[in-house]
PDB file of C-alpha atoms in Angstrom:
ATOM      1  CA  MET A 544     -25.947 -56.014 -10.828  1.00  0.00           C
ATOM      2  CA  SER A 545     -29.103 -57.068  -9.105  1.00  0.00           C
ATOM      3  CA  ILE A 546     -32.414 -55.419  -8.403  1.00  0.00           C
ATOM      4  CA  LYS A 547     -34.095 -55.638  -5.005  1.00  0.00           C
ATOM      5  CA  VAL A 548     -37.865 -55.810  -4.594  1.00  0.00           C
ATOM      6  CA  ARG A 549     -39.777 -55.742  -1.318  1.00  0.00           C
ATOM      7  CA  LEU A 550     -43.101 -57.509  -0.938  1.00  0.00           C
ATOM      8  CA  GLN A 551     -44.987 -56.139   2.065  1.00  0.00           C
ATOM      9  CA  THR A 552     -47.373 -58.936   3.028  1.00  0.00           C
ATOM     10  CA  SER A 553     -49.954 -59.477   5.727  1.00  0.00           C
ATOM     11  CA  LYS A 554     -47.435 -61.917   7.282  1.00  0.00           C
ATOM     12  CA  GLY A 555     -44.400 -59.590   7.111  1.00  0.00           C
ATOM     13  CA  ASP A 556     -41.901 -58.291   4.575  1.00  0.00           C
ATOM     14  CA  ILE A 557     -40.056 -60.341   1.959  1.00  0.00           C
ATOM     15  CA  THR A 558     -37.027 -58.886   0.154  1.00  0.00           C
ATOM     16  CA  LEU A 559     -36.039 -60.426  -3.172  1.00  0.00           C
ATOM     17  CA  ASP A 560     -32.684 -60.105  -4.902  1.00  0.00           C
ATOM     18  CA  LEU A 561     -33.420 -60.367  -8.653  1.00  0.00           C
ATOM     19  CA  ASP A 562     -30.701 -61.549 -11.054  1.00  0.00           C
ATOM     20  CA  ASP A 563     -31.086 -59.312 -14.107  1.00  0.00           C
ATOM     21  CA  ALA A 564     -27.777 -60.583 -15.531  1.00  0.00           C
ATOM     22  CA  LYS A 565     -28.930 -64.209 -15.818  1.00  0.00           C
ATOM     23  CA  ALA A 566     -32.670 -63.584 -16.328  1.00  0.00           C
ATOM     24  CA  PRO A 567     -32.910 -60.151 -17.996  1.00  0.00           C
ATOM     25  CA  ALA A 568     -36.302 -60.543 -19.712  1.00  0.00           C
ATOM     26  CA  THR A 569     -37.912 -62.176 -16.675  1.00  0.00           C
ATOM     27  CA  VAL A 570     -36.590 -59.557 -14.233  1.00  0.00           C
ATOM     28  CA  ALA A 571     -37.628 -56.699 -16.560  1.00  0.00           C
ATOM     29  CA  ASN A 572     -41.127 -58.212 -16.816  1.00  0.00           C
ATOM     30  CA  PHE A 573     -41.461 -58.671 -13.037  1.00  0.00           C
ATOM     31  CA  VAL A 574     -40.153 -55.164 -12.291  1.00  0.00           C
ATOM     32  CA  GLU A 575     -42.591 -53.678 -14.814  1.00  0.00           C
ATOM     33  CA  TYR A 576     -45.476 -55.380 -12.985  1.00  0.00           C
ATOM     34  CA  VAL A 577     -44.114 -54.121  -9.632  1.00  0.00           C
ATOM     35  CA  LYS A 578     -43.819 -50.524 -10.883  1.00  0.00           C
ATOM     36  CA  ALA A 579     -47.330 -50.673 -12.376  1.00  0.00           C
ATOM     37  CA  GLY A 580     -48.750 -51.674  -8.969  1.00  0.00           C
ATOM     38  CA  HIS A 581     -50.007 -54.992 -10.342  1.00  0.00           C
ATOM     39  CA  TYR A 582     -49.056 -56.993  -7.248  1.00  0.00           C
ATOM     40  CA  ASP A 583     -50.494 -54.508  -4.730  1.00  0.00           C
ATOM     41  CA  GLY A 584     -53.592 -56.036  -3.166  1.00  0.00           C
ATOM     42  CA  THR A 585     -53.051 -59.509  -4.624  1.00  0.00           C
ATOM     43  CA  VAL A 586     -52.964 -62.727  -2.615  1.00  0.00           C
ATOM     44  CA  PHE A 587     -50.759 -65.780  -2.366  1.00  0.00           C
ATOM     45  CA  HIS A 588     -53.435 -67.974  -3.941  1.00  0.00           C
ATOM     46  CA  ARG A 589     -51.676 -71.346  -3.946  1.00  0.00           C
ATOM     47  CA  VAL A 590     -49.743 -72.649  -0.950  1.00  0.00           C
ATOM     48  CA  ILE A 591     -48.367 -76.185  -0.829  1.00  0.00           C
ATOM     49  CA  PRO A 592     -46.279 -77.055   2.258  1.00  0.00           C
ATOM     50  CA  GLY A 593     -42.941 -78.625   1.393  1.00  0.00           C
ATOM     51  CA  PHE A 594     -43.195 -77.259  -2.151  1.00  0.00           C
ATOM     52  CA  MET A 595     -43.920 -73.574  -2.809  1.00  0.00           C
ATOM     53  CA  ILE A 596     -46.088 -70.478  -2.335  1.00  0.00           C
ATOM     54  CA  GLN A 597     -47.558 -68.863  -5.460  1.00  0.00           C
ATOM     55  CA  GLY A 598     -48.917 -65.371  -6.032  1.00  0.00           C
ATOM     56  CA  GLY A 599     -49.208 -62.464  -8.401  1.00  0.00           C
ATOM     57  CA  GLY A 600     -52.371 -63.281 -10.279  1.00  0.00           C
ATOM     58  CA  PHE A 601     -55.422 -63.019  -8.047  1.00  0.00           C
ATOM     59  CA  GLU A 602     -57.139 -60.478  -5.836  1.00  0.00           C
ATOM     60  CA  PRO A 603     -59.041 -61.544  -2.700  1.00  0.00           C
ATOM     61  CA  GLY A 604     -62.030 -63.692  -3.630  1.00  0.00           C
ATOM     62  CA  MET A 605     -59.928 -65.424  -6.334  1.00  0.00           C
ATOM     63  CA  ARG A 606     -60.631 -62.677  -8.882  1.00  0.00           C
ATOM     64  CA  GLN A 607     -58.018 -63.092 -11.596  1.00  0.00           C
ATOM     65  CA  LYS A 608     -56.148 -59.953 -12.659  1.00  0.00           C
ATOM     66  CA  PRO A 609     -55.492 -59.138 -16.327  1.00  0.00           C
ATOM     67  CA  THR A 610     -51.891 -59.476 -17.492  1.00  0.00           C
ATOM     68  CA  ARG A 611     -49.639 -58.412 -20.324  1.00  0.00           C
ATOM     69  CA  ALA A 612     -48.456 -60.842 -23.000  1.00  0.00           C
ATOM     70  CA  PRO A 613     -46.445 -63.877 -21.845  1.00  0.00           C
ATOM     71  CA  ILE A 614     -42.649 -63.854 -21.905  1.00  0.00           C
ATOM     72  CA  GLN A 615     -39.994 -66.268 -23.177  1.00  0.00           C
ATOM     73  CA  ASN A 616     -38.942 -68.935 -20.689  1.00  0.00           C
ATOM     74  CA  GLU A 617     -35.401 -68.208 -19.430  1.00  0.00           C
ATOM     75  CA  SER A 618     -35.016 -71.540 -17.594  1.00  0.00           C
ATOM     76  CA  ALA A 619     -31.649 -72.243 -19.283  1.00  0.00           C
ATOM     77  CA  ASN A 620     -29.997 -69.412 -17.313  1.00  0.00           C
ATOM     78  CA  GLY A 621     -28.154 -71.638 -14.826  1.00  0.00           C
ATOM     79  CA  LEU A 622     -30.282 -70.597 -11.823  1.00  0.00           C
ATOM     80  CA  THR A 623     -31.977 -73.495 -10.048  1.00  0.00           C
ATOM     81  CA  ASN A 624     -35.221 -73.983  -8.126  1.00  0.00           C
ATOM     82  CA  ASP A 625     -33.634 -74.121  -4.686  1.00  0.00           C
ATOM     83  CA  ARG A 626     -35.243 -73.214  -1.372  1.00  0.00           C
ATOM     84  CA  TYR A 627     -36.132 -69.494  -1.168  1.00  0.00           C
ATOM     85  CA  THR A 628     -35.632 -68.785  -4.872  1.00  0.00           C
ATOM     86  CA  ILE A 629     -38.309 -67.035  -6.934  1.00  0.00           C
ATOM     87  CA  ALA A 630     -39.430 -68.409 -10.293  1.00  0.00           C
ATOM     88  CA  MET A 631     -42.111 -67.666 -12.855  1.00  0.00           C
ATOM     89  CA  ALA A 632     -45.328 -69.683 -12.736  1.00  0.00           C
ATOM     90  CA  ARG A 633     -46.710 -70.851 -16.070  1.00  0.00           C
ATOM     91  CA  THR A 634     -49.172 -73.229 -17.648  1.00  0.00           C
ATOM     92  CA  SER A 635     -48.103 -76.433 -19.425  1.00  0.00           C
ATOM     93  CA  ALA A 636     -46.975 -74.204 -22.313  1.00  0.00           C
ATOM     94  CA  PRO A 637     -43.265 -73.372 -21.739  1.00  0.00           C
ATOM     95  CA  HIS A 638     -43.535 -69.699 -22.792  1.00  0.00           C
ATOM     96  CA  SER A 639     -46.764 -68.827 -20.958  1.00  0.00           C
ATOM     97  CA  ALA A 640     -45.446 -66.977 -17.878  1.00  0.00           C
ATOM     98  CA  SER A 641     -46.830 -63.469 -17.388  1.00  0.00           C
ATOM     99  CA  ALA A 642     -47.304 -62.066 -13.860  1.00  0.00           C
ATOM    100  CA  GLN A 643     -47.630 -65.070 -11.544  1.00  0.00           C
ATOM    101  CA  PHE A 644     -44.580 -66.227  -9.625  1.00  0.00           C
ATOM    102  CA  PHE A 645     -43.734 -68.704  -6.915  1.00  0.00           C
ATOM    103  CA  ILE A 646     -41.198 -68.892  -4.133  1.00  0.00           C
ATOM    104  CA  ASN A 647     -39.721 -72.338  -3.583  1.00  0.00           C
ATOM    105  CA  ALA A 648     -40.254 -73.553  -0.001  1.00  0.00           C
ATOM    106  CA  THR A 649     -37.715 -76.354  -0.503  1.00  0.00           C
ATOM    107  CA  ASP A 650     -35.222 -77.525  -3.129  1.00  0.00           C
ATOM    108  CA  ASN A 651     -37.349 -78.422  -6.172  1.00  0.00           C
ATOM    109  CA  GLY A 652     -34.769 -79.814  -8.590  1.00  0.00           C
ATOM    110  CA  PHE A 653     -37.470 -81.485 -10.703  1.00  0.00           C
ATOM    111  CA  LEU A 654     -38.572 -77.980 -11.800  1.00  0.00           C
ATOM    112  CA  ASN A 655     -35.151 -77.186 -13.301  1.00  0.00           C
ATOM    113  CA  LYS A 656     -34.675 -77.324 -17.058  1.00  0.00           C
ATOM    114  CA  ALA A 657     -32.225 -80.253 -16.777  1.00  0.00           C
ATOM    115  CA  GLN A 658     -34.732 -82.482 -14.955  1.00  0.00           C
ATOM    116  CA  ALA A 659     -38.016 -81.127 -16.363  1.00  0.00           C
ATOM    117  CA  GLN A 660     -40.324 -83.613 -18.048  1.00  0.00           C
ATOM    118  CA  ASP A 661     -41.223 -81.045 -20.715  1.00  0.00           C
ATOM    119  CA  GLY A 662     -37.583 -80.113 -21.374  1.00  0.00           C
ATOM    120  CA  TRP A 663     -38.181 -76.524 -20.219  1.00  0.00           C
ATOM    121  CA  GLY A 664     -38.790 -76.294 -16.502  1.00  0.00           C
ATOM    122  CA  TYR A 665     -39.470 -73.086 -14.588  1.00  0.00           C
ATOM    123  CA  ALA A 666     -37.325 -69.961 -14.885  1.00  0.00           C
ATOM    124  CA  VAL A 667     -35.704 -68.856 -11.628  1.00  0.00           C
ATOM    125  CA  PHE A 668     -34.930 -65.139 -11.599  1.00  0.00           C
ATOM    126  CA  GLY A 669     -33.841 -64.352  -8.074  1.00  0.00           C
ATOM    127  CA  LYS A 670     -33.672 -65.354  -4.446  1.00  0.00           C
ATOM    128  CA  LEU A 671     -34.772 -64.232  -1.034  1.00  0.00           C
ATOM    129  CA  SER A 672     -32.413 -61.843   0.731  1.00  0.00           C
ATOM    130  CA  ALA A 673     -34.689 -61.302   3.761  1.00  0.00           C
ATOM    131  CA  GLY A 674     -37.941 -62.717   5.076  1.00  0.00           C
ATOM    132  CA  ALA A 675     -37.374 -66.480   5.228  1.00  0.00           C
ATOM    133  CA  GLU A 676     -39.508 -66.575   8.368  1.00  0.00           C
ATOM    134  CA  VAL A 677     -42.357 -64.966   6.371  1.00  0.00           C
ATOM    135  CA  ILE A 678     -42.131 -67.649   3.664  1.00  0.00           C
ATOM    136  CA  ASP A 679     -42.108 -70.316   6.379  1.00  0.00           C
ATOM    137  CA  ALA A 680     -45.187 -68.761   8.042  1.00  0.00           C
ATOM    138  CA  ILE A 681     -47.109 -68.525   4.747  1.00  0.00           C
ATOM    139  CA  GLU A 682     -46.222 -72.128   3.954  1.00  0.00           C
ATOM    140  CA  LYS A 683     -47.964 -73.218   7.186  1.00  0.00           C
ATOM    141  CA  VAL A 684     -51.340 -71.493   6.626  1.00  0.00           C
ATOM    142  CA  LYS A 685     -54.506 -73.594   6.432  1.00  0.00           C
ATOM    143  CA  THR A 686     -55.676 -74.126   2.848  1.00  0.00           C
ATOM    144  CA  GLY A 687     -58.817 -75.359   1.125  1.00  0.00           C
ATOM    145  CA  ARG A 688     -60.698 -75.062  -2.148  1.00  0.00           C
ATOM    146  CA  SER A 689     -62.010 -71.811  -3.618  1.00  0.00           C
ATOM    147  CA  GLY A 690     -63.575 -71.118  -7.004  1.00  0.00           C
ATOM    148  CA  GLY A 691     -62.379 -74.398  -8.498  1.00  0.00           C
ATOM    149  CA  HIS A 692     -58.840 -73.913  -7.164  1.00  0.00           C
ATOM    150  CA  ALA A 693     -57.098 -76.164  -4.638  1.00  0.00           C
ATOM    151  CA  ASP A 694     -54.460 -75.214  -2.032  1.00  0.00           C
ATOM    152  CA  VAL A 695     -55.966 -71.734  -1.519  1.00  0.00           C
ATOM    153  CA  PRO A 696     -55.303 -70.147   1.894  1.00  0.00           C
ATOM    154  CA  VAL A 697     -58.526 -70.121   3.959  1.00  0.00           C
ATOM    155  CA  GLU A 698     -57.584 -66.641   5.217  1.00  0.00           C
ATOM    156  CA  ASP A 699     -56.118 -64.304   2.599  1.00  0.00           C
ATOM    157  CA  VAL A 700     -52.352 -63.853   2.659  1.00  0.00           C
ATOM    158  CA  LEU A 701     -52.165 -60.427   1.072  1.00  0.00           C
ATOM    159  CA  ILE A 702     -49.350 -58.764  -0.836  1.00  0.00           C
ATOM    160  CA  GLN A 703     -50.166 -55.281   0.381  1.00  0.00           C
ATOM    161  CA  ARG A 704     -47.492 -53.536  -1.639  1.00  0.00           C
ATOM    162  CA  ALA A 705     -44.574 -54.408  -3.896  1.00  0.00           C
ATOM    163  CA  THR A 706     -41.780 -51.884  -4.413  1.00  0.00           C
ATOM    164  CA  VAL A 707     -38.443 -51.719  -6.186  1.00  0.00           C
ATOM    165  CA  LEU A 708     -35.737 -50.704  -3.668  1.00  0.00           C
ATOM    166  CA  ASP A 709     -32.906 -48.336  -4.579  1.00  0.00           C
TER     167      ASP A 709
END
């Protein structure tokens, strides 16, 4: 069984197919944030061409949103950081993921548990089922520095609304 989530963005819609069988805690956490409206009005705040687009943590103006407690890293679930998969963003601490996520813009095998320098890697919990052209468009936006952050889109790429689809 999988859960579908739509991200309505200022660049178009993205539909994600979440794997709650292989990443149950991560999917439950993400869906809880979606249902709470956490992602509505947030921006993709880190965009690196040929790597990934990251969102879920900041409002326009790089104002960080509060989050719930971090979750356990489910990177040993067999899902890999391939192009158009979604994974949890985290700090250098393996179990620090909360609301931020990223969508891989290419195959990023070095982020998988098997190849990760820290022995953990980044937990993939789903993949794109529609909207590849939106990911590709976001990946091409002009970026700069903002509030001490690098790779921030010069013009906001907004997640207008996130919804769980039936």
